[in-house]
Short mmCIF file of C-alpha atoms and ligand atoms in Angstrom, two decimals:
data_model
loop_
_atom_site.label_atom_id
_atom_site.label_comp_id
_atom_site.label_asym_id
_atom_site.label_seq_id
_atom_site.Cartn_x
_atom_site.Cartn_y
_atom_site.Cartn_z
CA MET A 1 -11.75 101.74 22.17
CA GLN A 2 -14.23 99.15 23.54
CA LEU A 3 -15.58 96.11 21.56
CA ARG A 4 -18.90 94.80 22.84
CA ALA A 5 -18.72 91.15 22.27
CA GLN A 6 -21.41 88.51 22.00
CA LEU A 7 -21.75 85.13 20.99
CA ILE A 8 -24.89 84.53 18.64
CA ASN A 9 -25.53 81.31 16.92
CA GLY A 10 -21.95 80.39 16.86
CA ILE A 11 -20.85 83.82 15.55
CA GLN A 12 -18.31 85.96 17.53
CA LEU A 13 -20.07 89.56 16.96
CA LEU A 14 -18.08 92.53 17.83
CA SER A 15 -19.59 95.94 17.85
CA THR A 16 -17.43 99.00 17.87
CA GLN A 17 -18.28 102.74 17.37
CA GLY A 18 -16.69 105.99 16.78
CA ARG A 19 -13.89 106.93 14.38
CA ILE A 20 -11.23 104.46 13.19
CA ASP A 21 -8.77 107.06 12.12
CA GLN A 22 -5.04 107.91 13.20
CA ALA A 23 -6.11 108.13 16.85
CA GLY A 24 -8.58 105.34 16.71
CA ALA A 25 -6.78 102.57 14.79
CA GLU A 26 -4.54 101.32 17.29
CA PRO A 27 -6.82 100.82 20.21
CA PHE A 28 -9.20 99.10 17.66
CA SER A 29 -6.46 96.68 16.72
CA ALA A 30 -5.71 96.23 20.25
CA ALA A 31 -9.21 95.49 21.22
CA LEU A 32 -9.66 93.26 18.37
CA SER A 33 -6.38 91.05 18.92
CA PRO A 34 -7.34 88.76 21.38
CA TYR A 35 -10.60 87.61 19.39
CA LEU A 36 -8.37 87.59 16.34
CA ALA A 37 -6.16 85.04 17.83
CA ASP A 38 -9.08 82.64 18.29
CA CYS A 39 -10.25 83.39 14.81
CA GLN A 40 -9.16 79.86 13.58
CA ALA A 41 -10.45 76.92 11.60
CA GLY A 42 -13.48 75.35 13.57
CA GLN A 43 -13.84 78.42 15.76
CA PRO A 44 -16.55 81.03 15.48
CA ALA A 45 -16.38 83.28 12.67
CA ILE A 46 -15.83 87.10 13.59
CA VAL A 47 -18.64 89.74 12.46
CA LEU A 48 -17.55 93.26 13.04
CA ASP A 49 -20.73 95.24 13.56
CA PHE A 50 -19.77 98.53 12.03
CA ALA A 51 -23.18 100.30 12.71
CA GLY A 52 -21.63 102.84 15.23
CA VAL A 53 -18.48 103.47 13.17
CA GLU A 54 -18.71 107.07 11.86
CA TYR A 55 -15.55 107.23 9.86
CA ILE A 56 -12.61 104.90 8.93
CA SER A 57 -9.35 106.46 7.28
CA SER A 58 -6.74 104.57 5.65
CA ILE A 59 -4.90 103.58 8.69
CA GLY A 60 -8.07 102.05 10.04
CA LEU A 61 -8.47 100.28 6.78
CA ARG A 62 -4.95 99.06 7.09
CA ALA A 63 -5.83 97.64 10.41
CA LEU A 64 -8.78 95.70 8.90
CA MET A 65 -6.48 94.46 6.15
CA LEU A 66 -4.11 93.02 8.66
CA ALA A 67 -6.94 91.47 10.59
CA HIS A 68 -8.11 89.89 7.37
CA LYS A 69 -4.63 88.64 6.54
CA GLN A 70 -4.24 87.02 10.14
CA ALA A 71 -7.66 85.46 10.09
CA THR A 72 -7.06 83.93 6.47
CA ALA A 73 -3.56 82.72 7.43
CA GLN A 74 -5.19 81.00 10.58
CA GLN A 75 -8.05 79.41 8.23
CA GLY A 76 -10.62 81.62 10.27
CA ARG A 77 -13.26 83.81 9.04
CA ILE A 78 -13.94 87.47 9.43
CA ALA A 79 -16.49 89.67 7.89
CA ILE A 80 -18.03 93.24 8.37
CA ALA A 81 -21.65 94.15 8.76
CA ALA A 82 -24.06 97.30 8.80
CA LEU A 83 -21.64 99.78 7.37
CA THR A 84 -23.06 103.58 7.70
CA PRO A 85 -23.68 105.10 4.24
CA LEU A 86 -20.28 107.00 4.53
CA VAL A 87 -18.21 104.22 5.60
CA ALA A 88 -19.89 102.23 2.82
CA GLU A 89 -18.89 104.63 0.38
CA VAL A 90 -15.33 104.80 1.72
CA PHE A 91 -15.21 100.91 1.26
CA VAL A 92 -16.25 101.23 -2.35
CA ILE A 93 -13.72 103.89 -3.15
CA SER A 94 -10.88 102.12 -1.69
CA HIS A 95 -11.86 98.94 -3.17
CA PHE A 96 -12.20 97.29 0.44
CA ASP A 97 -15.50 95.91 -0.50
CA GLN A 98 -13.62 93.78 -2.95
CA VAL A 99 -11.30 92.29 -0.15
CA LEU A 100 -13.39 91.93 2.80
CA LYS A 101 -16.73 90.34 2.99
CA VAL A 102 -19.31 93.03 3.83
CA TYR A 103 -22.94 92.43 4.72
CA PRO A 104 -25.80 94.94 4.66
CA THR A 105 -26.90 93.78 8.27
CA VAL A 106 -25.64 91.75 11.12
CA ALA A 107 -28.44 89.42 10.65
CA ASP A 108 -27.27 88.74 6.89
CA ALA A 109 -23.93 88.01 8.24
CA ILE A 110 -24.83 85.60 11.07
CA GLU A 111 -27.40 83.89 8.65
CA ASP A 112 -24.57 83.46 5.89
CA LEU A 113 -21.56 82.49 8.24
CA ARG A 114 -23.00 80.30 11.07
CA MET B 1 4.06 129.12 -13.06
CA LYS B 2 2.46 126.75 -15.72
CA VAL B 3 2.37 122.86 -15.62
CA ARG B 4 1.92 121.01 -18.81
CA PHE B 5 1.58 117.19 -18.81
CA TRP B 6 3.13 115.36 -21.84
CA GLY B 7 3.11 111.73 -20.17
CA THR B 8 0.77 110.65 -17.58
CA ARG B 9 0.68 106.80 -17.85
CA GLY B 10 2.58 104.60 -15.35
CA SER B 11 5.01 101.75 -15.98
CA ILE B 12 4.65 101.42 -19.71
CA PRO B 13 3.17 103.58 -22.50
CA VAL B 14 -0.16 102.48 -23.88
CA SER B 15 -2.11 103.57 -27.09
CA MET B 16 -5.93 103.92 -27.52
CA THR B 17 -7.15 100.98 -29.59
CA ALA B 18 -9.82 100.70 -32.49
CA GLN B 19 -12.09 98.89 -30.02
CA ALA B 20 -11.89 102.04 -27.69
CA VAL B 21 -12.39 104.50 -30.32
CA ARG B 22 -15.60 102.57 -31.53
CA ALA B 23 -16.88 102.39 -28.09
CA LYS B 24 -16.46 106.17 -27.76
CA LEU B 25 -18.18 106.76 -31.11
CA ILE B 26 -20.99 104.71 -30.02
CA THR B 27 -21.55 106.33 -26.72
CA ALA B 28 -21.22 109.92 -28.49
CA LEU B 29 -23.80 108.95 -31.35
CA SER B 30 -26.26 107.20 -29.01
CA GLY B 31 -26.56 110.41 -26.89
CA ALA B 32 -27.10 112.51 -30.21
CA ALA B 33 -30.56 110.93 -30.92
CA GLY B 34 -32.84 113.85 -31.35
CA VAL B 35 -30.12 116.66 -30.97
CA ASP B 36 -29.99 119.12 -33.80
CA LEU B 37 -26.75 118.63 -35.45
CA SER B 38 -27.24 120.30 -38.75
CA SER B 39 -24.66 122.91 -38.50
CA HIS B 40 -20.81 122.58 -37.85
CA GLU B 41 -21.30 124.86 -34.75
CA GLN B 42 -24.12 122.42 -33.45
CA VAL B 43 -21.76 119.64 -33.81
CA VAL B 44 -18.88 121.23 -32.03
CA ALA B 45 -21.18 122.50 -29.18
CA TYR B 46 -22.46 118.86 -28.78
CA VAL B 47 -18.84 117.44 -28.80
CA ASP B 48 -17.89 120.09 -26.14
CA ARG B 49 -20.75 118.97 -23.84
CA LEU B 50 -19.64 115.35 -23.97
CA ASP B 51 -17.65 114.04 -20.97
CA PHE B 52 -14.06 113.80 -21.08
CA ALA B 53 -13.90 109.70 -21.35
CA THR B 54 -16.07 110.05 -24.32
CA ALA B 55 -14.94 112.92 -26.36
CA GLY B 56 -11.29 112.95 -25.02
CA CYS B 57 -8.73 110.75 -23.81
CA PHE B 58 -6.19 110.52 -20.91
CA GLY B 59 -3.34 109.51 -23.30
CA GLY B 60 -0.77 106.79 -22.98
CA HIS B 61 2.61 108.29 -22.78
CA SER B 62 4.87 107.45 -19.75
CA SER B 63 5.98 110.15 -17.33
CA CYS B 64 7.10 113.60 -18.48
CA VAL B 65 5.93 117.00 -17.21
CA GLN B 66 6.95 120.43 -18.11
CA LEU B 67 7.25 123.40 -15.84
CA GLU B 68 6.97 126.71 -17.63
CA THR B 69 8.35 129.42 -15.11
CA GLY B 70 8.37 132.31 -17.62
CA GLY B 71 12.31 132.26 -17.28
CA SER B 72 14.57 131.44 -20.30
CA GLU B 73 15.71 128.14 -19.10
CA HIS B 74 13.44 125.00 -19.56
CA ILE B 75 12.38 122.62 -16.87
CA ILE B 76 11.33 119.01 -17.32
CA LEU B 77 10.22 116.27 -14.72
CA ASP B 78 11.30 112.84 -15.95
CA MET B 79 11.87 111.70 -19.46
CA GLY B 80 9.26 109.04 -19.95
CA SER B 81 7.87 108.66 -23.71
CA GLY B 82 6.14 111.92 -23.28
CA ALA B 83 9.47 113.80 -23.82
CA ARG B 84 9.32 112.92 -27.68
CA PRO B 85 6.21 115.16 -28.36
CA LEU B 86 7.57 117.56 -25.80
CA ALA B 87 10.68 117.83 -27.91
CA GLY B 88 8.67 118.82 -30.84
CA HIS B 89 7.06 121.41 -28.94
CA TYR B 90 10.55 122.97 -27.80
CA LEU B 91 11.69 122.91 -31.52
CA GLY B 92 8.50 124.47 -32.66
CA GLN B 93 9.00 127.41 -30.25
CA HIS B 94 12.72 127.87 -30.45
CA GLY B 95 13.97 126.23 -33.64
CA GLY B 96 17.74 125.66 -33.46
CA LYS B 97 18.43 128.51 -31.38
CA PRO B 98 20.56 127.05 -28.11
CA GLN B 99 18.49 126.49 -25.16
CA THR B 100 19.22 125.28 -21.64
CA TYR B 101 17.00 122.36 -20.30
CA HIS B 102 16.93 121.16 -16.67
CA VAL B 103 15.64 117.69 -16.23
CA PHE B 104 14.74 116.45 -12.78
CA MET B 105 14.50 112.59 -12.40
CA SER B 106 12.27 110.98 -9.97
CA HIS B 107 14.28 107.73 -10.61
CA LEU B 108 15.86 105.57 -13.36
CA HIS B 109 13.21 103.09 -14.07
CA TRP B 110 12.63 102.54 -17.79
CA ASP B 111 9.35 104.22 -18.29
CA HIS B 112 10.93 107.47 -16.84
CA ILE B 113 13.94 107.46 -19.17
CA MET B 114 12.61 105.81 -22.24
CA GLY B 115 11.89 109.21 -23.91
CA PHE B 116 15.35 110.53 -23.68
CA PRO B 117 16.92 109.14 -27.02
CA PHE B 118 13.81 110.91 -28.73
CA PHE B 119 14.39 114.21 -27.22
CA THR B 120 15.81 115.93 -30.18
CA PRO B 121 17.19 118.81 -28.44
CA ALA B 122 19.95 116.52 -27.15
CA TYR B 123 21.37 116.03 -30.59
CA ILE B 124 21.53 119.65 -31.28
CA PRO B 125 25.03 121.37 -30.81
CA GLY B 126 24.61 124.45 -28.60
CA ASN B 127 21.99 123.17 -26.41
CA GLN B 128 22.77 122.49 -22.94
CA LEU B 129 20.98 119.77 -20.76
CA ILE B 130 21.56 119.30 -17.36
CA ILE B 131 20.06 116.00 -15.61
CA HIS B 132 19.38 116.53 -11.98
CA SER B 133 18.73 113.45 -9.93
CA CYS B 134 19.53 111.95 -6.57
CA HIS B 135 20.86 108.66 -8.14
CA SER B 136 24.57 108.53 -8.58
CA GLU B 137 23.78 105.87 -11.38
CA ALA B 138 21.88 108.32 -13.57
CA GLU B 139 24.49 108.87 -16.17
CA PHE B 140 25.13 105.10 -16.47
CA ALA B 141 21.23 104.42 -16.88
CA PHE B 142 21.11 107.05 -19.64
CA ARG B 143 24.19 105.77 -21.50
CA ARG B 144 23.11 101.97 -21.16
CA GLN B 145 19.78 102.52 -22.81
CA GLN B 146 21.38 104.00 -25.93
CA ALA B 147 24.20 101.38 -26.08
CA GLU B 148 24.43 98.48 -28.51
CA PRO B 149 22.19 96.50 -29.01
CA SER B 150 19.41 98.48 -27.47
CA PHE B 151 19.37 101.65 -29.50
CA PRO B 152 21.20 102.62 -33.00
CA VAL B 153 22.46 106.08 -31.83
CA ASP B 154 24.95 105.84 -29.07
CA PHE B 155 24.77 108.42 -26.22
CA SER B 156 28.40 109.59 -27.20
CA LEU B 157 26.94 110.82 -30.67
CA LEU B 158 24.69 113.22 -28.86
CA ARG B 159 25.83 116.65 -29.83
CA ALA B 160 24.47 118.83 -26.85
CA ASP B 161 26.33 119.56 -23.88
CA ILE B 162 24.92 117.00 -21.37
CA ARG B 163 25.72 117.06 -17.62
CA PHE B 164 24.64 114.95 -14.95
CA ASP B 165 23.96 116.73 -11.59
CA VAL B 166 23.70 114.37 -8.56
CA MET B 167 21.87 116.27 -5.91
CA GLU B 168 21.18 115.43 -2.13
CA PRO B 169 17.59 115.16 -0.66
CA GLY B 170 16.64 117.57 2.19
CA ARG B 171 18.67 120.40 0.89
CA ASP B 172 17.50 123.62 -1.01
CA TYR B 173 19.02 124.23 -4.28
CA ALA B 174 18.39 127.19 -6.59
CA VAL B 175 17.90 126.20 -10.29
CA ALA B 176 16.56 128.27 -13.09
CA GLY B 177 14.87 131.12 -10.79
CA LEU B 178 13.35 128.11 -8.68
CA THR B 179 14.09 126.80 -5.04
CA VAL B 180 14.31 123.05 -5.53
CA SER B 181 14.41 120.35 -3.08
CA ALA B 182 14.11 116.48 -2.96
CA LYS B 183 12.66 113.97 -0.75
CA LYS B 184 13.48 110.01 -0.77
CA GLN B 185 10.56 107.89 -1.61
CA ARG B 186 9.61 104.12 -0.87
CA HIS B 187 10.27 102.51 -4.38
CA GLY B 188 12.45 99.65 -5.70
CA GLY B 189 15.94 101.21 -6.13
CA ASP B 190 14.57 104.38 -4.46
CA SER B 191 12.76 107.32 -6.19
CA TYR B 192 12.74 110.99 -5.09
CA GLY B 193 10.05 113.44 -4.81
CA TRP B 194 10.59 117.11 -6.06
CA ARG B 195 9.33 120.33 -4.70
CA PHE B 196 9.70 123.43 -7.01
CA ASP B 197 8.88 127.03 -5.44
CA ASP B 198 9.15 130.15 -7.71
CA GLY B 199 8.27 132.50 -4.79
CA LYS B 200 4.64 132.60 -6.08
CA ALA B 201 3.45 129.00 -6.36
CA VAL B 202 4.80 125.65 -5.27
CA VAL B 203 4.48 122.27 -7.19
CA VAL B 204 5.39 119.04 -5.86
CA TYR B 205 6.25 116.13 -8.08
CA THR B 206 5.91 112.94 -6.36
CA THR B 207 5.62 109.75 -8.50
CA ASP B 208 6.49 106.13 -7.96
CA SER B 209 6.05 106.55 -4.31
CA GLU B 210 4.53 103.85 -2.04
CA HIS B 211 3.12 105.01 1.39
CA ASP B 212 3.06 102.93 4.50
CA VAL B 213 -0.18 104.09 6.06
CA GLY B 214 0.91 102.65 9.49
CA ASP B 215 4.03 104.71 9.36
CA LEU B 216 3.05 107.98 11.31
CA ALA B 217 6.55 109.62 11.13
CA GLU B 218 6.56 108.91 7.38
CA ARG B 219 3.15 110.28 6.98
CA ALA B 220 4.32 113.48 8.88
CA ALA B 221 7.32 114.05 6.70
CA PHE B 222 5.28 113.81 3.57
CA ALA B 223 2.81 116.21 4.87
CA ASP B 224 5.76 118.48 5.44
CA PHE B 225 7.22 118.08 2.09
CA PHE B 226 3.56 118.86 0.43
CA HIS B 227 3.08 121.72 2.83
CA GLN B 228 0.64 124.22 1.32
CA ALA B 229 1.58 123.15 -2.26
CA ASP B 230 -0.56 124.78 -4.91
CA LEU B 231 -0.29 121.46 -6.95
CA VAL B 232 0.84 117.94 -5.85
CA ILE B 233 1.36 115.55 -8.70
CA PHE B 234 0.73 111.97 -7.02
CA ASP B 235 1.13 108.55 -7.89
CA ALA B 236 -2.40 107.19 -7.58
CA MET B 237 -1.82 104.05 -9.62
CA TYR B 238 -3.64 101.50 -7.55
CA SER B 239 -6.76 101.56 -5.25
CA LEU B 240 -5.78 101.76 -1.60
CA ALA B 241 -7.02 97.95 -0.95
CA ALA B 242 -4.67 96.68 -3.80
CA ALA B 243 -1.65 98.96 -2.73
CA ILE B 244 -1.61 97.47 0.79
CA SER B 245 -2.47 93.80 -0.08
CA VAL B 246 -1.80 92.11 -3.42
CA LYS B 247 0.45 95.15 -4.47
CA GLU B 248 2.25 95.83 -1.47
CA ASP B 249 5.79 96.62 -1.95
CA TRP B 250 5.19 97.28 -5.62
CA GLY B 251 6.22 100.82 -5.09
CA HIS B 252 3.02 102.80 -5.80
CA SER B 253 0.30 104.63 -3.93
CA SER B 254 -3.58 105.53 -4.03
CA ASN B 255 -5.92 108.18 -4.59
CA ILE B 256 -7.00 107.86 -0.86
CA VAL B 257 -3.63 108.27 0.58
CA GLY B 258 -3.14 111.38 -1.80
CA VAL B 259 -6.24 112.97 -0.57
CA GLU B 260 -5.18 112.23 3.18
CA LEU B 261 -1.80 113.56 2.61
CA CYS B 262 -2.77 116.79 0.77
CA GLN B 263 -5.34 117.53 3.51
CA LEU B 264 -2.86 117.07 6.18
CA ALA B 265 -0.38 119.19 4.29
CA GLN B 266 -3.18 121.73 3.48
CA ALA B 267 -2.23 121.62 -0.34
CA LYS B 268 -4.48 123.27 -2.90
CA ARG B 269 -4.83 120.74 -5.48
CA LEU B 270 -4.10 117.07 -6.10
CA CYS B 271 -3.33 115.88 -9.50
CA LEU B 272 -3.75 111.93 -9.96
CA PHE B 273 -0.82 110.67 -11.97
CA HIS B 274 1.04 107.53 -13.18
CA HIS B 275 -2.26 105.94 -14.25
CA GLU B 276 -2.40 102.07 -14.32
CA PRO B 277 -1.85 100.98 -18.07
CA ALA B 278 -4.54 98.36 -17.76
CA TYR B 279 -7.20 101.18 -17.22
CA ASP B 280 -9.13 102.54 -19.83
CA ASP B 281 -10.65 106.18 -20.14
CA LEU B 282 -13.72 105.21 -18.32
CA GLN B 283 -11.92 103.65 -15.48
CA ILE B 284 -9.63 106.61 -14.89
CA ALA B 285 -12.49 109.01 -15.05
CA GLN B 286 -14.44 106.92 -12.55
CA ILE B 287 -11.39 106.94 -10.17
CA LEU B 288 -11.42 110.82 -10.63
CA ASN B 289 -14.99 110.96 -9.59
CA GLU B 290 -14.45 108.68 -6.57
CA THR B 291 -11.53 110.74 -5.59
CA ARG B 292 -13.70 113.95 -5.61
CA ARG B 293 -16.46 112.26 -3.58
CA PHE B 294 -13.75 111.08 -1.16
CA GLU B 295 -12.33 114.53 -0.55
CA GLU B 296 -15.97 115.89 -0.11
CA LEU B 297 -16.74 112.93 2.61
CA THR B 298 -13.37 113.78 4.42
CA ARG B 299 -13.30 117.51 4.09
CA GLU B 300 -12.61 119.52 7.19
CA GLY B 301 -10.84 122.62 6.29
CA ALA B 302 -10.86 124.42 2.72
CA PRO B 303 -11.52 122.30 -0.32
CA LEU B 304 -8.75 120.44 -2.02
CA GLU B 305 -9.28 120.43 -5.78
CA ILE B 306 -8.85 117.14 -7.46
CA LEU B 307 -7.61 116.61 -10.94
CA SER B 308 -6.44 113.75 -13.05
CA ALA B 309 -3.58 114.19 -15.18
CA TRP B 310 -3.91 113.55 -19.11
CA ASP B 311 -1.41 114.04 -21.86
CA GLY B 312 -1.92 117.74 -22.78
CA LEU B 313 -3.38 118.94 -19.74
CA GLU B 314 -2.14 122.31 -18.55
CA VAL B 315 -2.66 123.82 -15.14
CA VAL B 316 -1.91 127.46 -14.53
CA LEU B 317 -0.86 128.45 -10.85
ZN1 ZN C 401 6.86 104.65 -13.09
ZN1 ZN C 402 9.39 103.17 -10.64
#
């Protein structure tokens, strides 16, 4: 899995696509890992652009939880934006919308976090 | 096989409060505006149209489930506080006539044994009780909860023939016409899931079981244990987010993992069980609706039927 990285207004925007399921979770975590290492106090916040993510299963949600835990422990900031309707529903049902900061659009996330 | 639920609440029994009754009445009466309720039949029909969280109640007894196999010996899963009304049911059916009861214990936490001192068949001479578990300390736990100063009647005063059968996980046993096997689960002090097969239907009872969603070997082993079950009674106490963050290592699972495992196992029905004691009927009903929606969103093969257990629910397989 590839992450497309852009630095916009001091925000590290990472865009991904496809399914983050049993097969997709590990490549996603591996691709995210170097950016996560830099997600610290005083460093750019990470915004994950999920517009291209078709589905996320429990193992993918676990990967997000671990990323969130690591960023928080490093005093970094990580948020998610532009969920597709299906993924947004999965976030509500699993209560991940109560753990992670979720924005309707990438622009909203950048505006709020910069 | 028929499955009847007597206790479905997790961790500690709860009871409906005056506030909750009042809220249900207000909802029901608000919806009745303009409805013709002038006859008894119209009132009954109106009540029957209300949703379960308004006209019904999930109940508050802790874990106790009955399997009816059609045979003469009785099968009970866990001895939570639901075992007290279950005892009344058996006495109503069989009076003082000697009976054989097989009890299968998930584990020995208090919410799963607390009904036993109120299970009246244990007091009646001629009855036989066999308490099956995979815990060598089962007898100790049952005796201790009735010892002074915790209970007025010591275990030694029980007049039924009570035996403890310590079984091993991963083996098939023949009990009361069923093929029974156990699987070790992730829970404080260990817990065991049980799989019951009468040749026509398979019931899996898997409560007080945490799943590490990152452990693919564990996932495959549970999918195997649940394989093509007609009913999986599943610990869905927490949301997935809570189960893998603030409540990690608390030993419980979520509706999401229940659906994923049952889909992987090609099971037919998932029954959400061991409800969080802090939840009211509306919250449990909402979880049921959301779980049904999640199943719909993720369905690839045959649909998985989703139920939420309540004290009194019967499922015929
Ligand atoms: Zn329990
Ligand atoms: Zn327990």
